[in-house]
mmCIF file of C-alpha atoms in Angstrom:
data_model
loop_
_atom_site.group_PDB
_atom_site.id
_atom_site.type_symbol
_atom_site.label_atom_id
_atom_site.label_comp_id
_atom_site.label_asym_id
_atom_site.label_seq_id
_atom_site.Cartn_x
_atom_site.Cartn_y
_atom_site.Cartn_z
ATOM 1 C CA UNK P 285 83.666 -79.262 46.835
ATOM 2 C CA UNK P 286 86.422 -78.206 49.020
ATOM 3 C CA UNK P 287 87.811 -81.522 51.011
ATOM 4 C CA UNK P 288 85.425 -80.947 54.119
ATOM 5 C CA UNK P 289 82.975 -83.830 55.585
ATOM 6 C CA UNK P 290 79.814 -83.482 53.952
ATOM 7 C CA UNK P 291 78.192 -85.761 56.110
ATOM 8 C CA UNK P 292 75.795 -86.102 57.831
ATOM 9 C CA UNK P 293 74.897 -82.716 55.553
ATOM 10 C CA UNK P 294 76.321 -79.601 54.227
ATOM 11 C CA UNK P 295 77.390 -77.576 57.111
ATOM 12 C CA UNK P 296 77.185 -73.894 56.513
ATOM 13 C CA UNK P 297 76.247 -72.503 59.720
ATOM 14 C CA UNK P 298 78.694 -69.279 60.871
ATOM 15 C CA UNK P 299 81.072 -72.465 62.192
ATOM 16 C CA UNK P 300 82.066 -74.674 63.025
ATOM 17 C CA UNK P 301 82.790 -75.528 59.507
ATOM 18 C CA UNK P 302 83.270 -79.146 57.804
ATOM 19 C CA UNK P 303 87.022 -80.454 58.417
ATOM 20 C CA UNK P 304 89.556 -81.332 55.689
ATOM 21 C CA UNK P 305 90.181 -84.829 55.158
ATOM 22 C CA UNK P 306 93.823 -84.274 56.465
ATOM 23 C CA UNK P 307 92.252 -83.006 59.846
ATOM 24 C CA UNK P 308 90.087 -85.803 60.408
ATOM 25 C CA UNK P 309 92.683 -88.025 59.882
ATOM 26 C CA UNK P 310 94.332 -86.477 62.795
ATOM 27 C CA UNK P 311 91.406 -86.823 64.864
ATOM 28 C CA UNK P 312 90.860 -90.465 63.986
ATOM 29 C CA UNK P 313 94.584 -91.683 65.005
ATOM 30 C CA UNK P 314 95.483 -93.066 68.171
ATOM 31 C CA UNK P 315 95.913 -90.850 71.325
ATOM 32 C CA UNK P 316 99.413 -90.054 71.700
ATOM 33 C CA UNK P 317 101.449 -88.287 74.588
ATOM 34 C CA UNK P 318 100.923 -84.522 75.339
ATOM 35 C CA UNK P 319 104.839 -84.465 75.780
ATOM 36 C CA UNK P 320 107.880 -85.757 73.954
ATOM 37 C CA UNK P 321 109.751 -84.952 70.850
ATOM 38 C CA UNK P 322 106.885 -85.302 68.478
ATOM 39 C CA UNK P 323 104.730 -82.794 70.659
ATOM 40 C CA UNK P 324 107.724 -80.156 71.299
ATOM 41 C CA UNK P 325 108.235 -79.906 67.274
ATOM 42 C CA UNK P 326 104.531 -79.709 66.548
ATOM 43 C CA UNK P 327 104.114 -77.198 69.182
ATOM 44 C CA UNK P 328 106.984 -75.112 68.037
ATOM 45 C CA UNK P 329 105.816 -75.158 64.341
ATOM 46 C CA UNK P 330 102.189 -74.320 65.645
ATOM 47 C CA UNK P 331 103.272 -71.039 67.458
ATOM 48 C CA UNK P 332 105.341 -70.265 64.126
ATOM 49 C CA UNK P 333 102.195 -70.940 61.962
ATOM 50 C CA UNK P 334 100.213 -68.745 64.308
ATOM 51 C CA UNK P 335 102.615 -66.026 64.212
ATOM 52 C CA UNK P 336 102.332 -66.035 60.099
ATOM 53 C CA UNK P 337 98.466 -66.358 60.524
ATOM 54 C CA UNK P 338 98.240 -63.380 62.594
ATOM 55 C CA UNK P 339 100.817 -61.610 60.438
ATOM 56 C CA UNK P 340 102.619 -60.773 63.505
ATOM 57 C CA UNK P 341 106.245 -62.420 63.525
ATOM 58 C CA UNK P 342 107.353 -60.562 66.714
ATOM 59 C CA UNK P 343 104.021 -61.336 69.000
ATOM 60 C CA UNK P 344 103.825 -63.834 71.873
ATOM 61 C CA UNK P 345 101.140 -66.473 70.711
ATOM 62 C CA UNK P 346 99.447 -69.159 72.638
ATOM 63 C CA UNK P 347 97.159 -71.947 71.171
ATOM 64 C CA UNK P 348 95.060 -72.027 74.343
ATOM 65 C CA UNK P 349 93.102 -75.157 75.089
ATOM 66 C CA UNK P 350 89.647 -73.984 75.438
ATOM 67 C CA UNK P 351 86.741 -71.855 73.344
ATOM 68 C CA UNK P 352 87.276 -68.675 71.972
ATOM 69 C CA UNK P 353 85.925 -67.209 75.213
ATOM 70 C CA UNK P 354 88.321 -68.819 77.270
ATOM 71 C CA UNK P 355 91.243 -66.609 75.291
ATOM 72 C CA UNK P 356 88.962 -63.636 75.593
ATOM 73 C CA UNK P 357 88.897 -64.088 79.451
ATOM 74 C CA UNK P 358 92.879 -65.029 79.405
ATOM 75 C CA UNK P 359 93.486 -61.478 77.974
ATOM 76 C CA UNK P 360 91.091 -60.243 80.144
ATOM 77 C CA UNK P 361 92.842 -61.877 83.527
ATOM 78 C CA UNK P 362 96.294 -61.007 82.143
ATOM 79 C CA UNK P 363 95.998 -57.290 81.110
ATOM 80 C CA UNK P 364 93.193 -56.276 82.836
ATOM 81 C CA UNK P 365 92.509 -55.267 86.537
ATOM 82 C CA UNK P 366 89.738 -54.668 88.702
ATOM 83 C CA UNK P 367 88.687 -50.945 88.585
ATOM 84 C CA UNK P 368 90.297 -50.606 85.260
ATOM 85 C CA UNK P 369 88.036 -48.530 82.738
ATOM 86 C CA UNK P 370 87.492 -50.073 79.245
ATOM 87 C CA UNK P 371 85.769 -49.230 76.170
ATOM 88 C CA UNK P 372 83.857 -52.089 74.166
ATOM 89 C CA UNK P 373 82.698 -50.888 70.615
ATOM 90 C CA UNK P 374 79.521 -53.179 69.869
ATOM 91 C CA UNK P 375 77.644 -53.296 66.522
ATOM 92 C CA UNK P 376 76.206 -56.915 67.165
ATOM 93 C CA UNK P 377 75.898 -59.678 69.637
ATOM 94 C CA UNK P 378 79.298 -60.422 70.190
ATOM 95 C CA UNK P 379 80.247 -57.152 71.075
ATOM 96 C CA UNK P 380 77.311 -57.002 73.384
ATOM 97 C CA UNK P 381 78.628 -60.412 74.385
ATOM 98 C CA UNK P 382 82.120 -59.077 74.937
ATOM 99 C CA UNK P 383 80.807 -56.568 77.198
ATOM 100 C CA UNK P 384 79.105 -58.975 79.333
ATOM 101 C CA UNK P 385 82.277 -61.036 79.868
ATOM 102 C CA UNK P 386 84.614 -58.457 81.220
ATOM 103 C CA UNK P 387 82.261 -56.685 83.199
ATOM 104 C CA UNK P 388 82.942 -60.059 85.161
ATOM 105 C CA UNK P 389 86.238 -58.865 85.677
ATOM 106 C CA UNK P 390 85.328 -56.250 87.786
ATOM 107 C CA UNK P 391 86.580 -53.358 85.203
ATOM 108 C CA UNK P 392 84.402 -50.335 84.376
ATOM 109 C CA UNK P 393 83.189 -51.416 80.865
ATOM 110 C CA UNK P 394 81.736 -48.610 78.846
ATOM 111 C CA UNK P 395 79.766 -49.459 76.020
ATOM 112 C CA UNK P 396 79.710 -47.631 72.567
ATOM 113 C CA UNK P 397 76.976 -48.911 70.766
ATOM 114 C CA UNK P 398 75.742 -48.422 67.252
ATOM 115 C CA UNK P 399 73.104 -50.021 65.290
ATOM 116 C CA UNK P 400 73.482 -53.509 64.408
ATOM 117 C CA UNK P 401 74.462 -53.934 61.130
ATOM 118 C CA UNK P 402 76.193 -50.449 60.818
ATOM 119 C CA UNK P 403 79.605 -49.505 61.172
ATOM 120 C CA UNK P 404 80.985 -48.690 64.462
ATOM 121 C CA UNK P 405 80.529 -45.026 65.945
ATOM 122 C CA UNK P 406 83.591 -43.646 65.775
ATOM 123 C CA UNK P 407 82.824 -40.110 67.027
ATOM 124 C CA UNK P 408 81.097 -41.739 69.883
ATOM 125 C CA UNK P 409 84.389 -43.721 70.542
ATOM 126 C CA UNK P 410 86.651 -40.705 70.370
ATOM 127 C CA UNK P 411 84.267 -39.166 72.706
ATOM 128 C CA UNK P 412 84.320 -42.023 75.221
ATOM 129 C CA UNK P 413 88.213 -41.835 74.902
ATOM 130 C CA UNK P 414 88.139 -38.188 76.552
ATOM 131 C CA UNK P 415 88.373 -39.999 79.644
ATOM 132 C CA UNK P 416 91.049 -41.848 80.344
ATOM 133 C CA UNK P 417 90.868 -45.920 79.344
ATOM 134 C CA UNK P 418 93.087 -48.826 80.023
ATOM 135 C CA UNK P 419 91.777 -50.461 76.591
ATOM 136 C CA UNK P 420 89.580 -50.414 73.717
ATOM 137 C CA UNK P 421 87.669 -53.508 72.993
ATOM 138 C CA UNK P 422 86.205 -54.579 69.335
ATOM 139 C CA UNK P 423 85.264 -57.553 67.375
ATOM 140 C CA UNK P 424 86.260 -57.378 64.021
ATOM 141 C CA UNK P 425 84.155 -59.350 62.192
ATOM 142 C CA UNK P 426 80.493 -59.191 63.979
ATOM 143 C CA UNK P 427 79.179 -63.029 63.097
ATOM 144 C CA UNK P 428 75.548 -61.990 64.105
ATOM 145 C CA UNK P 429 75.196 -59.141 61.646
ATOM 146 C CA UNK P 430 77.696 -60.144 58.627
ATOM 147 C CA UNK P 431 79.640 -56.939 59.030
ATOM 148 C CA UNK P 432 83.595 -56.509 59.190
ATOM 149 C CA UNK P 433 84.711 -53.183 61.338
ATOM 150 C CA UNK P 434 87.581 -51.448 59.923
ATOM 151 C CA UNK P 435 90.279 -51.578 62.620
ATOM 152 C CA UNK P 436 92.487 -48.684 61.470
ATOM 153 C CA UNK P 437 90.358 -45.864 62.617
ATOM 154 C CA UNK P 438 89.576 -47.508 66.384
ATOM 155 C CA UNK P 439 93.111 -48.380 66.956
ATOM 156 C CA UNK P 440 94.346 -44.563 65.664
ATOM 157 C CA UNK P 441 91.540 -43.607 68.112
ATOM 158 C CA UNK P 442 92.780 -45.497 71.000
ATOM 159 C CA UNK P 443 96.649 -45.236 70.968
ATOM 160 C CA UNK P 444 95.752 -41.428 70.282
ATOM 161 C CA UNK P 445 94.391 -41.881 74.151
ATOM 162 C CA UNK P 446 96.892 -44.322 75.341
ATOM 163 C CA UNK P 447 94.720 -47.297 75.547
ATOM 164 C CA UNK P 448 95.408 -50.398 74.227
ATOM 165 C CA UNK P 449 93.577 -52.448 71.818
ATOM 166 C CA UNK P 450 91.925 -56.055 72.200
ATOM 167 C CA UNK P 451 90.544 -57.614 69.026
ATOM 168 C CA UNK P 452 88.100 -60.451 68.823
ATOM 169 C CA UNK P 453 89.101 -62.266 65.975
ATOM 170 C CA UNK P 454 87.209 -65.344 66.514
ATOM 171 C CA UNK P 455 85.228 -65.213 62.721
ATOM 172 C CA UNK P 456 88.310 -63.336 60.794
ATOM 173 C CA UNK P 457 91.461 -64.780 61.656
ATOM 174 C CA UNK P 458 92.460 -66.992 58.224
ATOM 175 C CA UNK P 459 89.891 -65.396 56.611
ATOM 176 C CA UNK P 460 89.858 -61.931 56.451
ATOM 177 C CA UNK P 461 93.185 -59.616 56.084
ATOM 178 C CA UNK P 462 94.433 -59.018 59.826
ATOM 179 C CA UNK P 463 97.585 -57.450 59.714
ATOM 180 C CA UNK P 464 97.763 -57.406 63.709
ATOM 181 C CA UNK P 465 101.755 -55.935 63.890
ATOM 182 C CA UNK P 466 101.092 -53.482 60.923
ATOM 183 C CA UNK P 467 98.002 -52.252 62.582
ATOM 184 C CA UNK P 468 99.491 -51.863 65.988
ATOM 185 C CA UNK P 469 96.951 -54.399 67.817
ATOM 186 C CA UNK P 470 98.144 -55.106 71.441
ATOM 187 C CA UNK P 471 96.025 -57.951 71.808
ATOM 188 C CA UNK P 472 94.031 -60.763 69.891
ATOM 189 C CA UNK P 473 92.017 -64.088 70.014
ATOM 190 C CA UNK P 474 90.110 -66.177 67.605
ATOM 191 C CA UNK P 475 89.150 -69.886 67.945
ATOM 192 C CA UNK P 476 89.901 -72.805 65.950
ATOM 193 C CA UNK P 477 86.860 -73.865 64.264
ATOM 194 C CA UNK P 478 86.196 -70.908 62.025
ATOM 195 C CA UNK P 479 88.287 -69.693 59.284
ATOM 196 C CA UNK P 480 91.098 -71.960 60.269
ATOM 197 C CA UNK P 481 89.088 -74.991 59.671
ATOM 198 C CA UNK P 482 90.010 -76.826 62.886
ATOM 199 C CA UNK P 483 87.930 -78.737 65.530
ATOM 200 C CA UNK P 484 86.585 -76.523 68.118
ATOM 201 C CA UNK P 485 88.785 -76.398 71.332
ATOM 202 C CA UNK P 486 91.976 -74.587 70.490
ATOM 203 C CA UNK P 487 91.644 -70.411 70.868
ATOM 204 C CA UNK P 488 94.981 -68.717 69.385
ATOM 205 C CA UNK P 489 96.143 -65.824 71.119
ATOM 206 C CA UNK P 490 98.353 -63.048 69.988
ATOM 207 C CA UNK P 491 99.794 -60.262 72.198
ATOM 208 C CA UNK P 492 102.297 -57.633 70.806
ATOM 209 C CA UNK P 493 105.691 -57.157 72.748
ATOM 210 C CA UNK P 494 104.857 -53.763 73.992
ATOM 211 C CA UNK P 495 102.108 -55.028 75.897
ATOM 212 C CA UNK P 496 104.128 -57.982 77.229
ATOM 213 C CA UNK P 497 106.926 -56.335 78.488
ATOM 214 C CA UNK P 498 104.758 -53.511 79.796
ATOM 215 C CA UNK P 499 102.696 -55.703 82.246
ATOM 216 C CA UNK P 500 104.010 -56.996 85.686
ATOM 217 C CA UNK P 501 103.481 -61.053 85.448
ATOM 218 C CA UNK P 502 103.158 -60.774 89.491
ATOM 219 C CA UNK P 503 100.025 -58.603 89.281
ATOM 220 C CA UNK P 504 98.244 -61.355 87.285
ATOM 221 C CA UNK P 505 95.623 -63.267 89.229
ATOM 222 C CA UNK P 506 94.819 -66.928 88.311
ATOM 223 C CA UNK P 507 96.722 -69.703 86.851
ATOM 224 C CA UNK P 508 95.460 -71.506 83.729
ATOM 225 C CA UNK P 509 94.097 -68.479 82.169
ATOM 226 C CA UNK P 510 97.007 -66.505 83.123
ATOM 227 C CA UNK P 511 99.159 -65.884 79.901
ATOM 228 C CA UNK P 512 102.455 -65.614 81.907
ATOM 229 C CA UNK P 513 101.690 -69.425 83.174
ATOM 230 C CA UNK P 514 101.568 -70.606 79.253
ATOM 231 C CA UNK P 515 104.728 -68.327 78.891
ATOM 232 C CA UNK P 516 106.604 -70.054 81.664
ATOM 233 C CA UNK P 517 106.011 -73.490 80.758
ATOM 234 C CA UNK P 518 107.220 -72.831 77.195
ATOM 235 C CA UNK P 519 110.452 -71.096 78.537
ATOM 236 C CA UNK P 520 111.092 -73.610 81.259
ATOM 237 C CA UNK P 521 109.502 -76.805 80.211
ATOM 238 C CA UNK P 522 109.968 -76.324 76.172
ATOM 239 C CA UNK P 523 112.222 -79.016 75.682
ATOM 240 C CA UNK P 524 109.630 -81.572 76.697
ATOM 241 C CA UNK P 525 106.681 -79.895 77.701
ATOM 242 C CA UNK P 526 105.670 -77.018 76.790
ATOM 243 C CA UNK P 527 101.997 -76.494 78.033
ATOM 244 C CA UNK P 528 100.856 -76.155 81.551
ATOM 245 C CA UNK P 529 98.307 -78.865 81.004
ATOM 246 C CA UNK P 530 97.293 -81.799 79.086
ATOM 247 C CA UNK P 531 95.795 -80.912 75.727
ATOM 248 C CA UNK P 532 94.076 -83.832 73.980
ATOM 249 C CA UNK P 533 96.988 -84.652 71.275
ATOM 250 C CA UNK P 534 94.360 -85.528 68.593
ATOM 251 C CA UNK P 535 92.730 -82.086 68.883
ATOM 252 C CA UNK P 536 96.284 -80.234 68.972
ATOM 253 C CA UNK P 537 97.585 -82.413 66.011
ATOM 254 C CA UNK P 538 94.470 -81.546 64.427
ATOM 255 C CA UNK P 539 94.615 -77.956 64.754
ATOM 256 C CA UNK P 540 98.304 -78.273 63.439
ATOM 257 C CA UNK P 541 97.603 -79.923 60.531
ATOM 258 C CA UNK P 542 94.822 -77.060 59.897
ATOM 259 C CA UNK P 543 97.595 -74.382 60.007
ATOM 260 C CA UNK P 544 99.663 -76.481 57.839
ATOM 261 C CA UNK P 545 96.860 -76.253 55.276
ATOM 262 C CA UNK P 546 96.464 -72.811 55.896
ATOM 263 C CA UNK P 547 100.272 -71.967 55.073
ATOM 264 C CA UNK P 548 100.390 -74.459 52.099
ATOM 265 C CA UNK P 549 97.435 -72.335 50.562
ATOM 266 C CA UNK P 550 98.890 -68.863 51.555
ATOM 267 C CA UNK P 551 96.913 -66.022 53.215
ATOM 268 C CA UNK P 552 96.464 -63.925 50.385
ATOM 269 C CA UNK P 553 95.123 -66.838 48.085
ATOM 270 C CA UNK P 554 93.166 -67.748 51.078
ATOM 271 C CA UNK P 555 91.977 -64.223 51.474
ATOM 272 C CA UNK P 556 90.815 -64.020 47.781
ATOM 273 C CA UNK P 557 89.070 -67.327 48.002
ATOM 274 C CA UNK P 558 86.747 -66.131 50.774
ATOM 275 C CA UNK P 559 86.099 -62.993 48.982
ATOM 276 C CA UNK P 560 85.265 -64.434 45.705
ATOM 277 C CA UNK P 561 83.003 -67.138 47.460
ATOM 278 C CA UNK P 562 81.215 -64.436 49.452
ATOM 279 C CA UNK P 563 80.402 -62.451 46.547
ATOM 280 C CA UNK P 564 78.702 -65.361 44.818
ATOM 281 C CA UNK P 565 76.949 -65.908 47.456
ATOM 282 C CA UNK P 566 75.363 -62.278 47.609
ATOM 283 C CA UNK P 567 74.991 -62.341 44.125
ATOM 284 C CA UNK P 568 72.994 -65.585 44.009
ATOM 285 C CA UNK P 569 70.879 -64.696 47.372
ATOM 286 C CA UNK P 570 70.288 -61.234 45.848
ATOM 287 C CA UNK P 571 68.774 -62.801 42.639
ATOM 288 C CA UNK P 572 66.182 -64.587 44.904
ATOM 289 C CA UNK P 573 65.046 -61.210 46.890
ATOM 290 C CA UNK P 574 67.254 -61.438 49.831
ATOM 291 C CA UNK P 575 69.116 -58.217 50.876
ATOM 292 C CA UNK P 576 72.173 -58.413 53.184
ATOM 293 C CA UNK P 577 71.898 -56.550 56.876
ATOM 294 C CA UNK P 578 74.664 -53.801 56.180
ATOM 295 C CA UNK P 579 75.870 -51.818 53.845
ATOM 296 C CA UNK P 580 78.113 -53.203 51.075
ATOM 297 C CA UNK P 581 81.240 -51.291 51.568
ATOM 298 C CA UNK P 582 81.313 -53.493 55.197
ATOM 299 C CA UNK P 583 79.848 -56.736 54.439
ATOM 300 C CA UNK P 584 81.798 -59.736 55.454
ATOM 301 C CA UNK P 585 83.487 -61.972 53.582
ATOM 302 C CA UNK P 586 83.237 -65.037 56.139
ATOM 303 C CA UNK P 587 79.712 -64.714 57.174
ATOM 304 C CA UNK P 588 76.395 -63.616 55.491
ATOM 305 C CA UNK P 589 73.381 -62.379 57.382
ATOM 306 C CA UNK P 590 70.219 -61.607 55.197
ATOM 307 C CA UNK P 591 67.024 -60.434 55.299
ATOM 308 C CA UNK P 592 64.462 -62.824 53.251
ATOM 309 C CA UNK P 593 61.968 -61.525 50.429
ATOM 310 C CA UNK P 594 58.475 -60.686 51.901
ATOM 311 C CA UNK P 595 56.618 -63.875 52.423
ATOM 312 C CA UNK P 596 59.520 -65.863 53.185
ATOM 313 C CA UNK P 597 59.804 -66.964 56.861
ATOM 314 C CA UNK P 598 63.702 -67.288 57.919
ATOM 315 C CA UNK P 599 63.097 -70.153 60.356
ATOM 316 C CA UNK P 600 60.579 -72.047 58.203
ATOM 317 C CA UNK P 601 63.450 -71.349 55.475
ATOM 318 C CA UNK P 602 66.165 -72.812 57.636
ATOM 319 C CA UNK P 603 64.035 -76.122 58.628
ATOM 320 C CA UNK P 604 63.536 -76.851 54.961
ATOM 321 C CA UNK P 605 66.852 -76.490 54.068
ATOM 322 C CA UNK P 606 67.746 -79.334 56.827
ATOM 323 C CA UNK P 607 64.984 -81.749 56.505
ATOM 324 C CA UNK P 608 64.309 -81.675 52.451
ATOM 325 C CA UNK P 609 68.042 -80.651 51.164
ATOM 326 C CA UNK P 610 70.433 -81.802 54.131
ATOM 327 C CA UNK P 611 71.815 -78.191 54.169
ATOM 328 C CA UNK P 612 72.709 -76.574 57.407
ATOM 329 C CA UNK P 613 72.322 -73.047 57.831
ATOM 330 C CA UNK P 614 71.614 -70.597 60.689
ATOM 331 C CA UNK P 615 68.895 -67.912 61.855
ATOM 332 C CA UNK P 616 69.301 -64.950 63.394
ATOM 333 C CA UNK P 617 70.484 -63.436 66.621
ATOM 334 C CA UNK P 618 68.924 -61.082 69.516
ATOM 335 C CA UNK P 619 66.773 -58.518 67.803
ATOM 336 C CA UNK P 620 67.585 -60.214 64.102
ATOM 337 C CA UNK P 621 66.329 -63.489 65.397
ATOM 338 C CA UNK P 622 62.980 -64.611 63.083
ATOM 339 C CA UNK P 623 64.083 -62.035 60.606
ATOM 340 C CA UNK P 624 67.241 -63.082 59.133
ATOM 341 C CA UNK P 625 69.306 -66.156 57.929
ATOM 342 C CA UNK P 626 73.395 -66.501 58.441
ATOM 343 C CA UNK P 627 75.472 -68.253 56.108
ATOM 344 C CA UNK P 628 79.056 -69.089 56.871
ATOM 345 C CA UNK P 629 81.882 -68.946 54.009
ATOM 346 C CA UNK P 630 84.497 -70.014 56.193
ATOM 347 C CA UNK P 631 87.636 -72.173 55.551
ATOM 348 C CA UNK P 632 86.046 -75.177 53.808
ATOM 349 C CA UNK P 633 82.792 -73.439 53.533
ATOM 350 C CA UNK P 634 84.530 -70.995 51.070
ATOM 351 C CA UNK P 635 83.874 -72.978 47.805
ATOM 352 C CA UNK P 636 81.859 -72.162 44.797
ATOM 353 C CA UNK P 637 80.091 -75.560 44.735
ATOM 354 C CA UNK P 638 79.279 -75.768 48.078
ATOM 355 C CA UNK P 639 77.658 -72.336 47.482
ATOM 356 C CA UNK P 640 75.990 -73.222 44.524
ATOM 357 C CA UNK P 641 74.370 -76.029 46.005
ATOM 358 C CA UNK P 642 72.951 -73.687 48.644
ATOM 359 C CA UNK P 643 71.390 -71.573 45.925
ATOM 360 C CA UNK P 644 69.929 -74.403 44.167
ATOM 361 C CA UNK P 645 68.197 -75.678 47.334
ATOM 362 C CA UNK P 646 67.270 -71.787 48.521
ATOM 363 C CA UNK P 647 65.634 -71.557 44.878
ATOM 364 C CA UNK P 648 63.752 -74.665 45.539
ATOM 365 C CA UNK P 649 62.191 -73.615 48.957
ATOM 366 C CA UNK P 650 61.253 -70.263 48.540
#
């Protein structure tokens, strides 16, 4: 198996994922100062590794202390203004959640929806963009349905209408190809506990230079979730205290270590590993009568969502796997609750032996 902790069981939910031994070692160390030479070095290395992970060598990157939603709100506060019109592309739970969150920022958020498990409705998006919009917001990898949304046509449509593109990469960064700079993404955010295989609590943010330089910092409300605050501390206090507030040293060094492991493996090798293991999971479950929710062309390599064969109750299967085999998977969300199972193949989960263990247990349980 991958070198992740399998105690108290095999964790195959769609994040968090089992932590590699080296990452757990960082968490177990005594608390260290959140400033000083060692901290500055680790912070600088973390930012450089984030640029590598985002495939964005010139982007402004920030390891925000908080969940992925904190990063979404930071982008909202920093680059959107009350009254701005935005278009949210949704084909699942987290697209709808993004719409819900951004509405609280007092923007005019129009929703371009398509059925859960299907691809985004590009025709409807282009129609929506005939009315001027500040931004298009899209979830790259929809964890609720196990589908990956192609970003190229969405970015093309948005930029043709002079709208920026904000991407939720929570369950894709570090596991799926995401060429931030090449695609022309303007802002993106993720979370540490998914494909990066670090503890929850750090939310990576990337912002293009063009968006950064076209925004007036004085127009931004708020302090902690204002990315220009983070930038100011990096510039003015960077030689000893490059973050605006105290961040758990154990958490940050664990995140730093997870990024080093990612860099050592290499993005292309990591993407190939995720693809191979996801295909193994799909093939194994197909033999048992399970069907993925989405069409094959858009199925995710970091999380799978499956409808069980007739006579198999998803909630009962989830319970049996936990109680009888010490394996944790998830049930469905929203309208798929009680109808599907979801399995993570992210980070340490993208391991053939772990998937074979799961398939053996499912075979014994259905």
